[in-house]
Amino acid sequence: MNYKLAIIGHGNYPDGVKSALKLFTGDDSTFDVFNLDDKTTHAAFQAELSQYLAKNERVIIMADMTGGAPHQEVAELLLKAGRPYQYIVSSAPLNLILDLYMQDVTGMLTDATVKDVLTHSVQQAAESIRITPTLNTPVSVGGHDQVEEDGI
């Protein structure tokens, strides 16, 4: 594996995602988790992540939601450090995290490809979001309006 993969979020969300990923991959040692819960102060959370980022040159961190405290804390650290191979993906759904895992374990996630892989994975995840039953109203995906049709 080229990149360390970490999941951050509110409460026990990261542990839950890790549990779900184990069902798919059979491996729960691949994903590092950082829970910001009622027992963890923001300072302690940030200190733990700061140590993690200092120890690992290549990291992709998936956050539960854009703009939430976990995302803000790690984004601040990443922006200050300016390390070229550390990224955060916010509002990361399970399919996106699984896709990045597969790209990494198959050797497709490298320093040369990481930006393209991240861009493609985020785009694919966004395009997979659906509303059922369909609303027959335009839904903006990646800047393009699409009208969902009734039926399959």
PDB file of C-alpha atoms in Angstrom:
ATOM      1  CA  MET A   1       0.000   0.000   0.000  1.00  0.00           C
ATOM      2  CA  ASN A   2       1.264   3.417  -0.914  1.00  0.00           C
ATOM      3  CA  TYR A   3      -1.059   5.584   1.167  1.00  0.00           C
ATOM      4  CA  LYS A   4      -2.353   5.384   4.723  1.00  0.00           C
ATOM      5  CA  LEU A   5      -6.144   5.663   4.784  1.00  0.00           C
ATOM      6  CA  ALA A   6      -7.865   7.291   7.747  1.00  0.00           C
ATOM      7  CA  ILE A   7     -11.488   8.003   8.605  1.00  0.00           C
ATOM      8  CA  ILE A   8     -12.427  10.911  10.846  1.00  0.00           C
ATOM      9  CA  GLY A   9     -15.789  12.037  12.100  1.00  0.00           C
ATOM     10  CA  HIS A  10     -18.258  12.766  14.825  1.00  0.00           C
ATOM     11  CA  GLY A  11     -19.079  10.280  17.577  1.00  0.00           C
ATOM     12  CA  ASN A  12     -18.423   6.678  16.583  1.00  0.00           C
ATOM     13  CA  TYR A  13     -19.008   7.290  12.882  1.00  0.00           C
ATOM     14  CA  PRO A  14     -15.414   6.344  11.941  1.00  0.00           C
ATOM     15  CA  ASP A  15     -15.661   3.055  13.870  1.00  0.00           C
ATOM     16  CA  GLY A  16     -18.934   2.246  12.108  1.00  0.00           C
ATOM     17  CA  VAL A  17     -17.454   2.922   8.680  1.00  0.00           C
ATOM     18  CA  LYS A  18     -14.437   0.783   9.548  1.00  0.00           C
ATOM     19  CA  SER A  19     -16.772  -2.036  10.581  1.00  0.00           C
ATOM     20  CA  ALA A  20     -18.671  -1.813   7.292  1.00  0.00           C
ATOM     21  CA  LEU A  21     -15.431  -1.763   5.306  1.00  0.00           C
ATOM     22  CA  LYS A  22     -14.299  -4.921   7.090  1.00  0.00           C
ATOM     23  CA  LEU A  23     -17.392  -6.683   5.732  1.00  0.00           C
ATOM     24  CA  PHE A  24     -16.307  -5.788   2.196  1.00  0.00           C
ATOM     25  CA  THR A  25     -12.548  -6.185   2.484  1.00  0.00           C
ATOM     26  CA  GLY A  26     -12.060  -8.687   5.297  1.00  0.00           C
ATOM     27  CA  ASP A  27      -9.407  -6.341   6.646  1.00  0.00           C
ATOM     28  CA  ASP A  28      -9.844  -3.925   9.501  1.00  0.00           C
ATOM     29  CA  SER A  29      -6.168  -3.069   9.957  1.00  0.00           C
ATOM     30  CA  THR A  30      -5.950  -0.945   6.820  1.00  0.00           C
ATOM     31  CA  PHE A  31      -8.083   1.927   8.057  1.00  0.00           C
ATOM     32  CA  ASP A  32      -7.061   4.210  10.900  1.00  0.00           C
ATOM     33  CA  VAL A  33      -9.944   5.917  12.686  1.00  0.00           C
ATOM     34  CA  PHE A  34     -10.212   9.077  14.716  1.00  0.00           C
ATOM     35  CA  ASN A  35     -13.469   9.692  16.565  1.00  0.00           C
ATOM     36  CA  LEU A  36     -14.335  13.164  17.807  1.00  0.00           C
ATOM     37  CA  ASP A  37     -16.739  12.175  20.550  1.00  0.00           C
ATOM     38  CA  ASP A  38     -17.962  13.525  23.881  1.00  0.00           C
ATOM     39  CA  LYS A  39     -14.826  12.176  25.610  1.00  0.00           C
ATOM     40  CA  THR A  40     -12.376  13.868  23.237  1.00  0.00           C
ATOM     41  CA  THR A  41     -11.535  17.556  23.313  1.00  0.00           C
ATOM     42  CA  HIS A  42     -10.808  19.391  20.099  1.00  0.00           C
ATOM     43  CA  ALA A  43      -7.248  19.992  21.312  1.00  0.00           C
ATOM     44  CA  ALA A  44      -6.697  16.265  21.975  1.00  0.00           C
ATOM     45  CA  PHE A  45      -8.237  15.345  18.607  1.00  0.00           C
ATOM     46  CA  GLN A  46      -6.007  17.807  16.784  1.00  0.00           C
ATOM     47  CA  ALA A  47      -2.903  16.673  18.700  1.00  0.00           C
ATOM     48  CA  GLU A  48      -3.575  13.022  17.828  1.00  0.00           C
ATOM     49  CA  LEU A  49      -4.052  13.872  14.148  1.00  0.00           C
ATOM     50  CA  SER A  50      -0.976  16.094  14.142  1.00  0.00           C
ATOM     51  CA  GLN A  51       1.153  13.183  15.391  1.00  0.00           C
ATOM     52  CA  TYR A  52      -0.427  10.843  12.837  1.00  0.00           C
ATOM     53  CA  LEU A  53       0.293  13.226   9.962  1.00  0.00           C
ATOM     54  CA  ALA A  54       3.866  13.792  11.139  1.00  0.00           C
ATOM     55  CA  LYS A  55       4.485  10.007  11.180  1.00  0.00           C
ATOM     56  CA  ASN A  56       2.918   9.291   7.785  1.00  0.00           C
ATOM     57  CA  GLU A  57       4.120  11.065   4.658  1.00  0.00           C
ATOM     58  CA  ARG A  58       1.325   9.748   2.402  1.00  0.00           C
ATOM     59  CA  VAL A  59      -2.176   9.975   3.833  1.00  0.00           C
ATOM     60  CA  ILE A  60      -5.718  10.261   2.565  1.00  0.00           C
ATOM     61  CA  ILE A  61      -8.169  11.206   5.279  1.00  0.00           C
ATOM     62  CA  MET A  62     -11.897  10.771   4.695  1.00  0.00           C
ATOM     63  CA  ALA A  63     -14.135  13.014   6.798  1.00  0.00           C
ATOM     64  CA  ASP A  64     -17.782  12.424   7.590  1.00  0.00           C
ATOM     65  CA  MET A  65     -18.928  15.904   6.580  1.00  0.00           C
ATOM     66  CA  THR A  66     -17.601  19.044   4.966  1.00  0.00           C
ATOM     67  CA  GLY A  67     -17.161  21.873   7.419  1.00  0.00           C
ATOM     68  CA  GLY A  68     -17.691  19.753  10.533  1.00  0.00           C
ATOM     69  CA  ALA A  69     -15.253  20.075  13.423  1.00  0.00           C
ATOM     70  CA  PRO A  70     -13.223  16.952  12.479  1.00  0.00           C
ATOM     71  CA  HIS A  71     -12.852  18.255   8.921  1.00  0.00           C
ATOM     72  CA  GLN A  72     -11.919  21.738  10.127  1.00  0.00           C
ATOM     73  CA  GLU A  73      -9.299  20.404  12.548  1.00  0.00           C
ATOM     74  CA  VAL A  74      -7.493  18.243   9.998  1.00  0.00           C
ATOM     75  CA  ALA A  75      -7.834  20.784   7.177  1.00  0.00           C
ATOM     76  CA  GLU A  76      -6.073  23.337   9.367  1.00  0.00           C
ATOM     77  CA  LEU A  77      -3.247  20.884  10.034  1.00  0.00           C
ATOM     78  CA  LEU A  78      -2.871  19.972   6.357  1.00  0.00           C
ATOM     79  CA  LEU A  79      -2.844  23.574   5.211  1.00  0.00           C
ATOM     80  CA  LYS A  80      -0.232  24.571   7.813  1.00  0.00           C
ATOM     81  CA  ALA A  81       2.050  21.608   7.101  1.00  0.00           C
ATOM     82  CA  GLY A  82       1.861  21.882   3.313  1.00  0.00           C
ATOM     83  CA  ARG A  83       2.932  18.288   2.777  1.00  0.00           C
ATOM     84  CA  PRO A  84       2.494  17.320  -0.881  1.00  0.00           C
ATOM     85  CA  TYR A  85       1.033  13.817  -0.353  1.00  0.00           C
ATOM     86  CA  GLN A  86      -1.542  14.397   2.374  1.00  0.00           C
ATOM     87  CA  TYR A  87      -5.174  14.925   1.403  1.00  0.00           C
ATOM     88  CA  ILE A  88      -8.599  15.187   3.005  1.00  0.00           C
ATOM     89  CA  VAL A  89     -11.804  14.140   1.262  1.00  0.00           C
ATOM     90  CA  SER A  90     -14.870  15.511   2.993  1.00  0.00           C
ATOM     91  CA  SER A  91     -18.391  14.071   3.035  1.00  0.00           C
ATOM     92  CA  ALA A  92     -16.870  10.787   1.908  1.00  0.00           C
ATOM     93  CA  PRO A  93     -19.472   8.028   1.377  1.00  0.00           C
ATOM     94  CA  LEU A  94     -18.684   4.374   1.889  1.00  0.00           C
ATOM     95  CA  ASN A  95     -18.421   3.620  -1.843  1.00  0.00           C
ATOM     96  CA  LEU A  96     -15.783   6.329  -2.252  1.00  0.00           C
ATOM     97  CA  ILE A  97     -13.740   5.010   0.671  1.00  0.00           C
ATOM     98  CA  LEU A  98     -13.985   1.462  -0.678  1.00  0.00           C
ATOM     99  CA  ASP A  99     -12.910   2.647  -4.131  1.00  0.00           C
ATOM    100  CA  LEU A 100      -9.840   4.415  -2.723  1.00  0.00           C
ATOM    101  CA  TYR A 101      -8.964   1.309  -0.718  1.00  0.00           C
ATOM    102  CA  MET A 102      -9.150  -0.858  -3.858  1.00  0.00           C
ATOM    103  CA  GLN A 103      -7.074   1.643  -5.843  1.00  0.00           C
ATOM    104  CA  ASP A 104      -4.457   1.589  -3.089  1.00  0.00           C
ATOM    105  CA  VAL A 105      -4.205  -2.180  -2.542  1.00  0.00           C
ATOM    106  CA  THR A 106      -3.953  -2.812  -6.284  1.00  0.00           C
ATOM    107  CA  GLY A 107      -1.085  -0.321  -6.614  1.00  0.00           C
ATOM    108  CA  MET A 108      -3.084   2.127  -8.732  1.00  0.00           C
ATOM    109  CA  LEU A 109      -2.845   4.886  -6.107  1.00  0.00           C
ATOM    110  CA  THR A 110       0.637   6.344  -6.484  1.00  0.00           C
ATOM    111  CA  ASP A 111       2.183   9.777  -6.145  1.00  0.00           C
ATOM    112  CA  ALA A 112       1.854  10.192  -9.920  1.00  0.00           C
ATOM    113  CA  THR A 113      -1.827   9.209 -10.000  1.00  0.00           C
ATOM    114  CA  VAL A 114      -3.210  10.337  -6.629  1.00  0.00           C
ATOM    115  CA  LYS A 115      -4.771  13.600  -7.803  1.00  0.00           C
ATOM    116  CA  ASP A 116      -6.464  11.964 -10.791  1.00  0.00           C
ATOM    117  CA  VAL A 117      -7.635   8.999  -8.693  1.00  0.00           C
ATOM    118  CA  LEU A 118      -9.085  11.302  -6.020  1.00  0.00           C
ATOM    119  CA  THR A 119     -10.838  13.472  -8.601  1.00  0.00           C
ATOM    120  CA  HIS A 120     -12.281  10.455 -10.427  1.00  0.00           C
ATOM    121  CA  SER A 121     -13.378   8.681  -7.213  1.00  0.00           C
ATOM    122  CA  VAL A 122     -15.132  11.789  -5.888  1.00  0.00           C
ATOM    123  CA  GLN A 123     -16.864  12.327  -9.235  1.00  0.00           C
ATOM    124  CA  GLN A 124     -18.008   8.684  -9.396  1.00  0.00           C
ATOM    125  CA  ALA A 125     -19.337   8.830  -5.825  1.00  0.00           C
ATOM    126  CA  ALA A 126     -21.271  12.036  -6.541  1.00  0.00           C
ATOM    127  CA  GLU A 127     -22.788  10.534  -9.683  1.00  0.00           C
ATOM    128  CA  SER A 128     -23.930   7.432  -7.789  1.00  0.00           C
ATOM    129  CA  ILE A 129     -26.223   9.362  -5.432  1.00  0.00           C
ATOM    130  CA  ARG A 130     -29.865   8.668  -6.264  1.00  0.00           C
ATOM    131  CA  ILE A 131     -33.318   9.608  -5.032  1.00  0.00           C
ATOM    132  CA  THR A 132     -36.012   6.929  -5.106  1.00  0.00           C
ATOM    133  CA  PRO A 133     -38.704   7.228  -6.297  1.00  0.00           C
ATOM    134  CA  THR A 134     -37.468   9.632  -8.935  1.00  0.00           C
ATOM    135  CA  LEU A 135     -38.572  13.227  -8.711  1.00  0.00           C
ATOM    136  CA  ASN A 136     -38.501  14.124 -12.414  1.00  0.00           C
ATOM    137  CA  THR A 137     -36.798  17.377 -11.556  1.00  0.00           C
ATOM    138  CA  PRO A 138     -33.328  18.485 -12.592  1.00  0.00           C
ATOM    139  CA  VAL A 139     -30.601  17.371 -10.204  1.00  0.00           C
ATOM    140  CA  SER A 140     -27.231  19.091 -10.536  1.00  0.00           C
ATOM    141  CA  VAL A 141     -24.327  16.645 -10.674  1.00  0.00           C
ATOM    142  CA  GLY A 142     -20.890  18.025 -11.360  1.00  0.00           C
ATOM    143  CA  GLY A 143     -22.295  21.221 -12.813  1.00  0.00           C
ATOM    144  CA  HIS A 144     -24.625  19.420 -15.238  1.00  0.00           C
ATOM    145  CA  ASP A 145     -28.386  19.260 -14.806  1.00  0.00           C
ATOM    146  CA  GLN A 146     -29.831  15.804 -15.279  1.00  0.00           C
ATOM    147  CA  VAL A 147     -33.465  14.804 -15.296  1.00  0.00           C
ATOM    148  CA  GLU A 148     -34.129  11.384 -13.815  1.00  0.00           C
ATOM    149  CA  GLU A 149     -36.621   9.307 -15.780  1.00  0.00           C
ATOM    150  CA  ASP A 150     -39.307   7.108 -14.291  1.00  0.00           C
ATOM    151  CA  GLY A 151     -38.526   3.420 -14.391  1.00  0.00           C
ATOM    152  CA  ILE A 152     -35.237   1.625 -14.540  1.00  0.00           C
TER     153      ILE A 152
END
